[in-house]
Amino acid sequence: MEALVLTNIIRSCLEGNESARRALYAKYAPSIMGLCFRYSNCKADAEEILQESFIKAFQNLHRLNDPERFEWWLKRIAVNSAITFYKKNRRLIHRRDVEHFENMLTDSFSIDKKLELDEVLTIIQRLPEKMRLVINLYAIDGYTHEEISTMLKISIGTSKSNLFDARKRLVKELGKTEENSK
Amino acid sequence: MKKIYPDQDIDKFLKQTFDGFQVTPPEKLWDNIELKLDDSKAKPSGKPKKSNKGWLTGGIILSMIGLLILIIHPDPKKTLPTYQPERTDMAIENPAEIKISPQPAASNLPEKSKIEKAQTKPTQDFVTPRDTAKLFATLTPSITYTRMPVLNDYPTITIAGLDKNIQPLRASGSGGTSVTPLKKPMDTPRIKIHNGLRLQLPKFAIPDLFPGNSFSDRLDFGLTMTPQYSSRILFYKSLQSQTSSDIADFNSSEDGAFSFCSGFFFSFNVNKSFDIVLGVNYSSFNQHLSIDSLRREAIGVNEYLVRSSPGNLRFTYSSTAPLTNEALLNTMLTFSSIDLPLSLKYRMFKNFYLNFGVLYSRLVNTNINIRATGFNGNFTTSAISGLRANNFGLLGGAGYSKNLTNRLRLDVGADCRLLLLPINTEATVKYLPVVFGLNISLSYKLSGSRNK
């Protein structure tokens, strides 16, 4: 039933229906925004990636063969947009103070979960760019090292080494957070 | 935090933590997206169309110019021979007596058979020497509109600016520009312009030079290229030291080297099994020497490799640093020659052949290049000698032939040349150079077909 609704919304979008586009955005923007937060290190960047992702998605909606896979397709676009954003701005990116965003989280999370997410996300956002990209791609989004090496134009070995370093740093930082909370 | 996560579980932990992770984006973002979508909607419909119009106009103008040229200069081939009556310088005495004949006199008319022959003359497949003078070019602008639904949904326009036809080779070349409005996935619309040149050889034919001539039916003309390895041995003993061990020592100090031989040949087909081949080759024969000057002097082969004579310049080692006995010489000798091989090719089976014959070789140049290390440091020097010499040799080999077309044949074989090359030193020393080569030759049958 839901798939049918989605197919109709996408068809309406293709016909130029603005309210259909808005409905699609309203449905998927929060989860894509979450993804963008993971891949970026500040709110402004996340917003830019989100914006870019939806523009690309709407412009290429006619290329979507299977409407039921829209969410997967949109996430892929968002990941690619994040990588493009990283590549374009790698010289400009500097370490910024990470903003706490627990107030922006949707109400579906408990307060404990919100705090935990906030802490883990803060640690991830403090990781160097490549480590952050690799840990997101591999551990959370399920890409393989081969795919990551193609996407980031790095060798498989570099991808593995970045993942190793990222894990190491995450464990260390999570350990520190644990001690502080005690 | 609930617990510290071990390294192995960190991926699982992250996946669980961010499962269903959602953040509400600010309201203004949708407005920005909508605005940008509206902008991008307007852009592609404007730019490429405008660009296409320009190219289309340009193409139409070029086509019209081309058409005009074709109308002004019609193809001269299409005009048939017309009858021109002969002019007579007859003086008219009484104009009233002149009878006007509706037909020209029969004797003035060309023979009927000649006219028919001229009118029904078939188009020549091969070019004649007279045709070679008829090089001409035509400006043939054309527009090709290509739609490529597989690659993208946008049309491609190709404008070929100039077509150049070279009559004798039946070749044509063209240059042009293709304009492709591109709209890649996840990218902004843009136009790809590709400029290119193209050369086409739709028909290539070499004329039958001697049609119907039984002698030329047996002639082949060919080009040959032989990468070769050459080596020589000292075999004549009239040195200060004549012991076998010294000679062997000297020979072991010399190494062969790679070089090449190339040229052309004529081959006459005597019968089904035998061909006589006469060639002219330019050959290079290299030799690498590594012997210290002390040993060289002891054997009697000192620095003068060639006996000086009015015809032969003497070449010596020249260097910026003095040679010492301890200096290790590292020398490359190069002998260049023009060779005239005359051989008999025996075809054993359909494609395999044996080749044996004699060789006249005219040594036209020698070059010596020395690299040495000694007490006085490293140095490199080279000297060229005007050495001239006439030599004879023997040659033999075997190979495999492959007919590429009715006329073209490729021969690949191995051959060996034994040069009786007397390279004189201060002492009388003779060398026996041996050259091994991998012979590759392409021969063209001047008339008729190989597949008869």
XYZ file of C-alpha atoms in Angstrom:
634
model
C 0.000 0.000 0.000
C 2.789 2.337 1.014
C 4.695 1.404 -2.142
C 1.667 2.310 -4.220
C 1.404 5.673 -2.524
C 5.112 6.308 -3.096
C 4.815 5.357 -6.755
C 1.918 7.782 -7.152
C 3.808 10.562 -5.411
C 6.834 10.019 -7.652
C 4.610 9.975 -10.732
C 3.049 13.247 -9.618
C 6.517 14.702 -9.066
C 7.463 13.746 -12.601
C 4.328 15.464 -13.851
C 5.521 18.638 -12.130
C 3.267 18.580 -9.125
C 4.916 20.814 -6.502
C 2.930 19.550 -3.562
C 3.979 15.996 -4.410
C 7.612 17.091 -4.342
C 7.083 18.752 -1.015
C 5.454 15.584 0.348
C 8.406 13.518 -0.815
C 10.810 15.956 0.800
C 8.861 15.998 4.067
C 8.901 12.217 4.214
C 12.584 11.627 3.546
C 14.374 14.830 4.560
C 14.815 13.915 8.287
C 16.568 10.599 7.609
C 18.716 12.154 4.864
C 19.539 15.040 7.189
C 20.719 12.452 9.752
C 22.946 10.898 7.114
C 24.294 14.315 6.147
C 25.098 15.054 9.791
C 27.146 11.886 10.002
C 29.154 12.749 6.925
C 29.795 16.391 7.732
C 31.288 18.131 10.697
C 28.863 21.008 11.117
C 25.224 21.846 10.662
C 25.792 24.257 7.778
C 27.628 21.635 5.745
C 24.969 19.038 6.481
C 22.286 21.420 5.271
C 24.207 22.128 2.085
C 24.656 18.433 1.356
C 20.966 17.796 2.013
C 19.935 20.602 -0.276
C 22.248 19.372 -3.039
C 20.996 15.815 -2.634
C 17.328 16.715 -3.040
C 18.000 18.969 -6.013
C 19.870 16.145 -7.770
C 17.194 13.655 -6.833
C 14.363 15.763 -8.246
C 16.317 16.598 -11.386
C 17.032 12.936 -12.064
C 13.811 11.435 -10.854
C 12.973 10.278 -14.389
C 16.004 7.973 -14.218
C 14.646 6.073 -11.260
C 13.553 2.712 -12.611
C 12.031 1.212 -9.503
C 10.029 3.716 -7.376
C 10.008 1.263 -4.480
C 13.757 1.692 -4.133
C 13.467 5.462 -3.906
C 14.845 5.680 -0.365
C 17.910 3.570 -1.224
C 18.436 5.655 -4.360
C 18.092 8.922 -2.459
C 20.571 7.760 0.194
C 23.068 6.895 -2.500
C 22.687 10.341 -3.972
C 23.192 11.857 -0.512
C 26.342 9.796 0.090
C 27.708 10.797 -3.305
C 26.852 14.421 -2.612
C 28.669 14.235 0.708
C 31.754 12.799 -0.996
C 31.601 15.445 -3.730
C 31.212 18.119 -1.084
C 34.217 16.749 0.753
C 36.301 16.649 -2.426
C 35.294 20.153 -3.480
C 35.936 21.727 -0.131
C 38.749 19.630 1.263
C 41.154 22.560 1.202
C 38.656 24.879 2.824
C 37.473 22.540 5.526
C 38.881 23.318 8.874
C 38.081 21.904 12.232
C 35.021 23.556 13.627
C 33.420 23.383 16.978
C 30.827 20.693 16.785
C 27.344 21.897 17.450
C 25.095 19.951 19.741
C 21.954 19.104 17.934
C 19.904 17.111 20.359
C 17.143 19.736 20.085
C 16.910 19.083 16.386
C 16.403 15.352 16.769
C 12.948 14.107 16.002
C 10.721 13.256 18.934
C 10.866 9.539 18.208
C 14.003 9.217 20.342
C 14.153 8.958 24.092
C 16.221 11.509 26.020
C 18.896 8.870 26.800
C 19.096 7.855 23.164
C 19.327 11.503 22.139
C 22.233 12.063 24.496
C 23.998 8.935 23.317
C 23.508 9.918 19.672
C 24.773 13.393 20.406
C 27.935 12.040 22.010
C 28.704 9.457 19.332
C 27.974 11.898 16.548
C 30.239 14.461 18.173
C 33.053 11.905 18.205
C 32.425 10.960 14.582
C 32.333 14.588 13.497
C 35.665 15.208 15.190
C 37.319 12.488 13.130
C 39.532 13.569 10.206
C 37.628 13.803 6.941
C 38.757 10.549 5.330
C 38.327 8.504 8.485
C 34.845 9.910 8.940
C 33.892 9.091 5.384
C 35.288 5.560 5.539
C 33.721 4.636 8.891
C 30.367 5.996 7.740
C 30.526 4.215 4.408
C 31.753 0.885 5.752
C 30.332 0.512 9.249
C 27.011 2.299 8.961
C 26.040 2.381 5.289
C 27.421 -1.053 4.421
C 29.670 -0.277 1.482
C 32.572 -2.630 0.781
C 36.204 -1.570 0.666
C 36.203 -2.033 -3.117
C 33.254 0.321 -3.462
C 34.805 2.819 -1.063
C 38.101 2.790 -2.934
C 36.237 3.592 -6.159
C 34.101 6.275 -4.589
C 36.905 8.054 -2.784
C 39.552 7.227 -5.416
C 41.838 5.669 -2.859
C 43.368 2.216 -2.720
C 41.669 -0.639 -0.898
C 44.613 -0.706 1.500
C 44.171 2.978 2.329
C 40.478 2.388 2.891
C 41.214 -0.457 5.303
C 43.872 1.528 7.102
C 41.526 4.525 7.458
C 38.862 2.242 8.876
C 41.329 0.739 11.324
C 42.469 4.180 12.503
C 38.889 5.423 12.763
C 37.825 2.439 14.872
C 40.830 2.851 17.121
C 40.102 6.501 17.668
C 36.404 5.886 18.249
C 37.116 3.256 20.909
C 39.533 5.614 22.587
C 37.110 8.550 22.527
C 34.202 6.426 23.677
C 36.382 5.241 26.537
C 37.112 8.804 27.534
C 33.423 9.715 27.442
C 32.687 6.717 29.648
C 35.228 7.852 32.213
C 33.898 11.428 32.199
C 30.336 10.248 32.715
C 31.432 8.320 35.818
C 27.370 6.092 27.905
C 26.261 2.621 28.770
C 29.467 0.705 28.151
C 32.849 0.770 26.429
C 32.725 -1.015 23.113
C 35.498 -3.380 21.990
C 37.127 -2.859 18.642
C 35.325 -5.745 16.950
C 31.861 -4.551 17.975
C 32.320 -0.928 17.098
C 30.773 -1.306 13.632
C 27.753 -3.049 15.098
C 27.449 -0.414 17.791
C 27.559 2.421 15.267
C 24.989 0.731 13.055
C 22.635 0.255 15.994
C 23.175 3.779 17.299
C 22.415 5.421 13.983
C 19.616 3.071 13.023
C 16.654 5.318 12.275
C 18.687 8.397 13.041
C 16.688 11.392 11.905
C 17.164 15.120 12.228
C 14.528 17.676 11.345
C 15.918 20.041 8.705
C 15.139 23.757 8.999
C 12.119 25.053 7.092
C 14.091 27.471 4.928
C 15.877 24.538 3.227
C 12.815 23.512 1.255
C 12.402 27.064 -0.015
C 16.002 27.035 -1.241
C 15.518 23.678 -2.953
C 12.339 24.834 -4.654
C 14.015 28.003 -5.828
C 16.992 26.149 -7.273
C 14.779 23.574 -8.945
C 12.819 26.339 -10.663
C 16.059 27.985 -11.799
C 17.520 24.829 -13.217
C 14.242 24.083 -14.999
C 14.515 27.314 -16.933
C 18.229 27.008 -17.829
C 18.532 23.917 -20.047
C 15.633 24.878 -22.242
C 17.408 28.135 -23.085
C 21.093 27.559 -23.684
C 21.459 24.478 -25.860
C 18.625 25.463 -28.189
C 20.239 28.823 -28.811
C 23.543 27.107 -29.510
C 21.959 24.536 -31.803
C 20.319 27.267 -33.812
C 23.674 28.887 -34.456
C 25.242 25.666 -35.641
C 22.246 24.843 -37.782
C 22.392 28.245 -39.468
C 26.134 27.840 -40.044
C 25.612 24.377 -41.492
C 22.887 25.506 -43.848
C 25.081 28.351 -45.119
C 27.977 25.943 -45.683
C 25.688 23.511 -47.501
C 24.495 26.257 -49.805
C 28.070 27.309 -50.586
C 28.918 23.702 -51.346
C 25.901 23.327 -53.603
C 26.841 26.502 -55.427
C 30.370 25.208 -56.010
C 29.019 21.956 -57.357
C 26.665 23.780 -59.742
C 29.402 26.095 -61.024
C 31.942 23.262 -61.468
C 30.061 20.213 -62.698
C 31.918 16.920 -62.664
C 34.152 16.891 -65.773
C 33.912 13.098 -65.939
C 30.245 13.232 -66.840
C 30.757 15.215 -70.055
C 30.753 12.901 -73.050
C 33.083 13.400 -76.028
C 31.465 15.642 -78.623
C 32.113 15.753 -82.292
C 34.111 18.789 -83.495
C 34.230 19.018 -87.298
C 37.655 19.688 -88.740
C 38.265 23.217 -89.920
C 39.208 23.596 -93.603
C 41.051 26.609 -94.890
C 39.379 26.424 -98.229
C 39.068 29.737 -99.995
C 35.555 30.623 -101.033
C 35.500 31.817 -104.567
C 31.805 32.014 -105.247
C 29.558 31.934 -102.199
C 26.522 31.208 -104.327
C 27.981 27.904 -105.384
C 28.437 26.626 -101.917
C 25.996 23.887 -101.037
C 25.127 23.625 -97.456
C 25.176 19.996 -96.423
C 22.977 19.019 -93.457
C 25.496 16.360 -92.374
C 29.282 16.641 -92.136
C 31.281 14.649 -94.652
C 31.534 11.003 -93.726
C 35.332 11.097 -93.839
C 35.362 13.829 -91.166
C 33.326 11.829 -88.723
C 35.106 9.694 -86.128
C 34.520 5.986 -86.445
C 31.313 4.780 -84.874
C 33.157 2.178 -82.859
C 35.393 4.899 -81.358
C 32.412 6.908 -80.146
C 30.759 3.860 -78.652
C 33.980 2.913 -76.952
C 34.334 6.383 -75.467
C 30.738 6.417 -74.292
C 30.761 2.964 -72.782
C 34.251 3.146 -71.304
C 34.005 1.491 -67.881
C 35.128 3.329 -64.787
C 38.700 2.377 -64.022
C 39.318 0.473 -60.846
C 42.964 1.308 -60.799
C 44.613 4.621 -61.329
C 46.696 5.203 -64.357
C 49.790 7.430 -64.302
C 47.772 10.098 -66.098
C 45.252 10.120 -63.293
C 47.873 10.952 -60.725
C 47.925 14.484 -62.068
C 44.233 14.853 -61.358
C 44.399 15.650 -57.696
C 41.501 17.779 -56.720
C 39.539 18.725 -53.712
C 35.891 19.453 -53.313
C 34.274 21.405 -50.588
C 31.355 19.303 -49.483
C 29.788 20.635 -46.373
C 27.257 18.378 -44.812
C 25.163 18.202 -41.707
C 24.479 15.026 -39.895
C 21.832 14.949 -37.261
C 22.298 12.046 -34.915
C 20.024 11.054 -32.129
C 21.542 8.838 -29.507
C 18.794 7.567 -27.265
C 21.026 4.978 -25.630
C 23.732 7.291 -24.379
C 21.542 10.231 -23.562
C 18.278 11.735 -24.596
C 19.809 14.696 -26.339
C 20.523 15.126 -30.024
C 23.982 15.361 -31.485
C 24.663 17.595 -34.425
C 27.719 16.961 -36.534
C 28.796 19.468 -39.083
C 31.390 18.261 -41.507
C 33.109 21.313 -42.837
C 35.387 20.073 -45.573
C 35.571 16.885 -47.524
C 38.753 16.461 -49.458
C 38.840 13.775 -52.111
C 42.156 12.705 -53.548
C 41.302 10.940 -56.736
C 44.169 8.483 -57.325
C 43.893 6.855 -53.962
C 40.122 7.153 -53.786
C 40.664 8.615 -50.361
C 38.662 11.203 -48.551
C 39.242 13.233 -45.469
C 36.875 15.400 -43.570
C 36.958 17.703 -40.630
C 34.072 18.755 -38.515
C 32.535 19.732 -35.265
C 29.981 17.872 -33.266
C 27.869 19.592 -30.713
C 26.260 17.511 -28.022
C 24.120 19.022 -25.329
C 24.887 16.827 -22.371
C 22.926 16.314 -19.258
C 24.689 13.794 -17.144
C 23.029 12.340 -14.117
C 23.488 14.497 -11.071
C 25.170 17.197 -13.036
C 24.268 20.539 -14.484
C 23.464 20.687 -18.195
C 26.332 21.512 -20.481
C 27.398 21.258 -24.081
C 30.145 19.060 -25.381
C 31.851 20.279 -28.532
C 34.120 17.864 -30.283
C 36.343 18.916 -33.147
C 37.797 16.187 -35.230
C 39.448 15.129 -38.425
C 38.796 11.928 -40.296
C 40.595 10.187 -43.088
C 38.895 7.471 -45.033
C 40.424 5.099 -47.506
C 37.381 3.460 -48.999
C 39.261 2.107 -51.965
C 42.938 1.562 -52.361
C 44.436 -0.079 -55.382
C 47.880 -0.219 -56.898
C 47.871 -0.429 -60.670
C 48.787 -3.462 -62.652
C 51.999 -2.075 -64.096
C 52.592 -4.606 -66.841
C 49.286 -6.265 -67.664
C 49.491 -9.357 -69.824
C 53.278 -9.502 -69.718
C 54.561 -12.970 -68.939
C 57.909 -11.683 -67.632
C 56.341 -9.235 -65.193
C 53.987 -11.978 -64.005
C 57.042 -13.573 -62.451
C 58.444 -10.450 -60.784
C 58.080 -9.442 -57.161
C 59.207 -6.252 -55.581
C 59.725 -6.250 -51.825
C 60.911 -4.464 -48.766
C 62.840 -6.187 -46.048
C 63.712 -5.419 -42.464
C 66.026 -7.610 -40.422
C 66.851 -7.123 -36.766
C 70.166 -8.898 -36.462
C 72.752 -10.037 -33.979
C 76.361 -9.909 -35.083
C 79.513 -11.396 -33.654
C 83.039 -11.907 -34.925
C 85.951 -14.092 -34.126
C 89.659 -13.565 -34.674
C 90.855 -16.414 -36.825
C 94.101 -15.426 -38.541
C 97.252 -15.774 -36.525
C 100.084 -13.434 -37.397
C 100.318 -11.636 -34.148
C 103.138 -10.973 -31.717
C 101.613 -13.574 -29.536
C 100.251 -16.489 -31.500
C 99.325 -18.838 -28.748
C 95.860 -20.289 -28.833
C 95.186 -19.120 -25.307
C 95.952 -15.497 -26.268
C 93.702 -15.692 -29.293
C 90.986 -17.305 -27.202
C 91.515 -14.624 -24.564
C 91.149 -11.932 -27.175
C 88.043 -13.501 -28.664
C 86.467 -13.853 -25.243
C 86.944 -10.133 -24.709
C 84.615 -9.383 -27.593
C 80.857 -9.653 -27.508
C 78.304 -9.553 -30.247
C 75.717 -6.788 -30.435
C 72.300 -6.136 -31.919
C 71.908 -4.096 -35.065
C 69.686 -4.053 -38.145
C 69.602 -4.502 -41.872
C 66.958 -3.116 -44.212
C 66.420 -2.605 -47.890
C 64.521 -3.716 -50.977
C 64.714 -6.612 -53.381
C 63.467 -7.991 -56.644
C 62.505 -11.610 -56.898
C 62.149 -13.570 -60.143
C 59.999 -16.670 -60.075
C 61.880 -19.296 -62.153
C 59.365 -22.080 -61.633
C 57.069 -23.426 -58.960
C 59.949 -24.208 -56.611
C 62.675 -21.650 -57.269
C 62.948 -17.875 -56.971
C 66.039 -15.801 -57.679
C 66.294 -12.871 -55.320
C 68.493 -9.840 -55.790
C 68.489 -7.173 -53.104
C 70.038 -3.913 -52.009
C 70.394 -3.565 -48.243
C 71.827 -1.123 -45.806
C 73.337 -3.074 -42.981
C 74.877 -2.211 -39.669
C 77.229 -4.627 -37.945
C 78.154 -3.973 -34.344
C 80.842 -5.403 -32.110
C 81.448 -4.777 -28.449
C 85.066 -4.891 -27.187
C 86.142 -5.058 -23.587
C 89.844 -5.574 -23.180
C 92.457 -3.593 -21.355
C 95.169 -2.001 -23.436
C 97.929 -4.056 -21.757
C 96.502 -7.329 -23.023
C 95.749 -5.812 -26.409
C 99.378 -4.756 -26.800
C 100.632 -8.121 -25.594
C 98.688 -9.888 -28.296
C 99.732 -7.370 -30.914
C 96.384 -5.745 -31.638
C 97.208 -2.222 -30.589
C 95.130 0.907 -30.899
C 95.202 0.975 -34.701
C 92.445 -1.296 -35.780
C 92.782 -0.581 -39.456
C 95.952 -0.511 -41.458
C 96.476 3.003 -42.786
C 96.446 3.357 -46.520
C 95.640 6.137 -48.976
C 92.058 4.869 -49.296
C 91.507 4.138 -45.653
C 91.792 6.710 -42.947
C 93.410 5.321 -39.885
C 91.325 5.671 -36.789
C 92.792 5.744 -33.342
C 91.419 6.072 -29.880
C 91.331 9.709 -28.962
C 90.518 10.885 -25.526
C 90.722 13.846 -23.247
C 92.415 11.717 -20.604
C 95.380 9.476 -21.387
C 94.669 5.779 -21.601
C 96.495 3.685 -19.098
C 97.171 0.014 -19.209
C 94.897 -0.427 -16.292
C 92.082 1.377 -17.996
C 89.280 -0.932 -18.895
C 88.104 -0.262 -22.389
C 84.464 -0.450 -23.172
C 84.247 0.050 -26.872
C 81.518 -0.335 -29.462
C 82.559 -0.719 -33.076
C 79.962 -0.139 -35.763
C 80.543 -1.095 -39.380
C 77.974 0.154 -41.869
C 77.720 -1.367 -45.292
C 75.650 -1.495 -48.447
C 75.010 -5.142 -49.259
C 73.930 -6.773 -52.492
C 72.641 -10.232 -51.660
C 71.947 -12.650 -54.506
C 70.195 -15.782 -53.458
C 68.138 -18.727 -54.584
C 64.902 -19.330 -52.752
C 63.744 -22.913 -52.770
C 60.137 -23.556 -51.845
C 60.058 -26.918 -50.128
C 56.355 -27.046 -49.419
C 53.586 -24.619 -50.041
C 54.733 -22.060 -47.498
C 58.189 -23.050 -46.273
C 61.349 -22.022 -48.068
C 65.118 -22.359 -47.907
C 67.316 -19.497 -48.975
C 71.014 -19.654 -49.843
C 73.329 -17.423 -51.791
C 76.235 -15.040 -51.920
C 76.710 -11.503 -50.746
C 78.737 -8.537 -51.853
C 79.235 -5.989 -49.112
C 80.686 -2.527 -49.477
C 81.826 -1.157 -46.160
C 80.847 2.492 -46.221
C 81.485 3.699 -42.718
C 82.867 2.738 -39.361
C 82.339 4.265 -36.027
C 84.089 3.659 -32.754
C 82.654 4.679 -29.436
C 84.753 4.286 -26.295
C 83.642 4.472 -22.722
C 86.431 3.852 -20.257
C 87.189 4.117 -16.585
C 90.759 4.507 -15.354
C 92.961 6.282 -12.883
C 92.293 9.591 -14.535
C 88.583 9.381 -14.182
C 85.789 8.452 -16.566
C 85.679 9.569 -20.125
C 83.672 8.966 -23.243
C 84.792 9.645 -26.722
C 84.058 8.545 -30.265
C 85.798 8.740 -33.598
C 84.618 8.110 -37.125
C 86.759 6.585 -39.756
C 86.287 6.783 -43.490
C 87.155 3.144 -43.865
C 86.123 1.686 -47.209
C 86.407 -1.965 -48.089
C 84.898 -4.497 -50.469
C 83.906 -7.792 -48.941
C 82.173 -10.970 -49.876
C 80.092 -13.310 -47.875
C 77.749 -16.245 -47.821
C 74.189 -16.325 -46.681
C 71.635 -18.952 -45.849
C 68.345 -19.259 -44.067
C 64.851 -20.639 -43.887
C 61.453 -19.152 -43.426
C 57.704 -19.148 -43.841
C 55.638 -17.309 -46.434
C 52.100 -16.116 -46.127
C 50.046 -14.622 -48.934
C 48.231 -11.624 -47.509
C 46.323 -10.726 -50.650
C 46.443 -11.704 -54.319
C 49.515 -9.540 -54.673
C 51.039 -9.107 -51.229
C 53.127 -11.731 -49.471
C 54.771 -11.693 -46.080
C 57.948 -13.689 -45.501
C 59.311 -14.310 -42.036
C 62.507 -16.229 -41.640
C 65.815 -16.636 -39.899
C 69.037 -16.153 -41.775
C 72.746 -16.253 -41.200
C 75.435 -14.286 -42.981
C 79.084 -15.131 -42.931
C 81.215 -12.161 -43.926
C 84.729 -12.646 -45.135
C 85.677 -9.265 -43.775
C 89.408 -8.650 -43.471
C 89.734 -6.001 -40.785
C 93.428 -5.318 -40.644
C 95.343 -4.172 -37.638
C 98.977 -3.206 -37.367
C 99.570 -6.893 -37.327
C 97.675 -8.809 -39.967
C 94.585 -9.996 -38.276
C 91.490 -11.334 -39.901
C 88.087 -11.593 -38.383
C 85.216 -13.802 -39.350
C 82.026 -11.920 -38.616
C 78.835 -13.936 -38.344
C 75.462 -12.250 -38.456
C 72.238 -13.894 -37.375
C 69.040 -12.158 -38.374
C 65.294 -12.445 -38.150
C 64.198 -11.507 -41.618
C 60.813 -9.909 -42.195
C 59.956 -8.962 -45.734
C 56.905 -7.859 -47.598
C 56.798 -8.455 -51.320
C 54.381 -7.194 -53.924
C 53.679 -9.075 -57.116
C 53.946 -6.580 -59.932
C 51.450 -8.279 -62.193
C 48.886 -11.060 -62.071
C 47.791 -12.964 -59.026
C 49.578 -15.305 -56.645
C 46.519 -17.503 -56.386
C 46.590 -18.705 -59.968
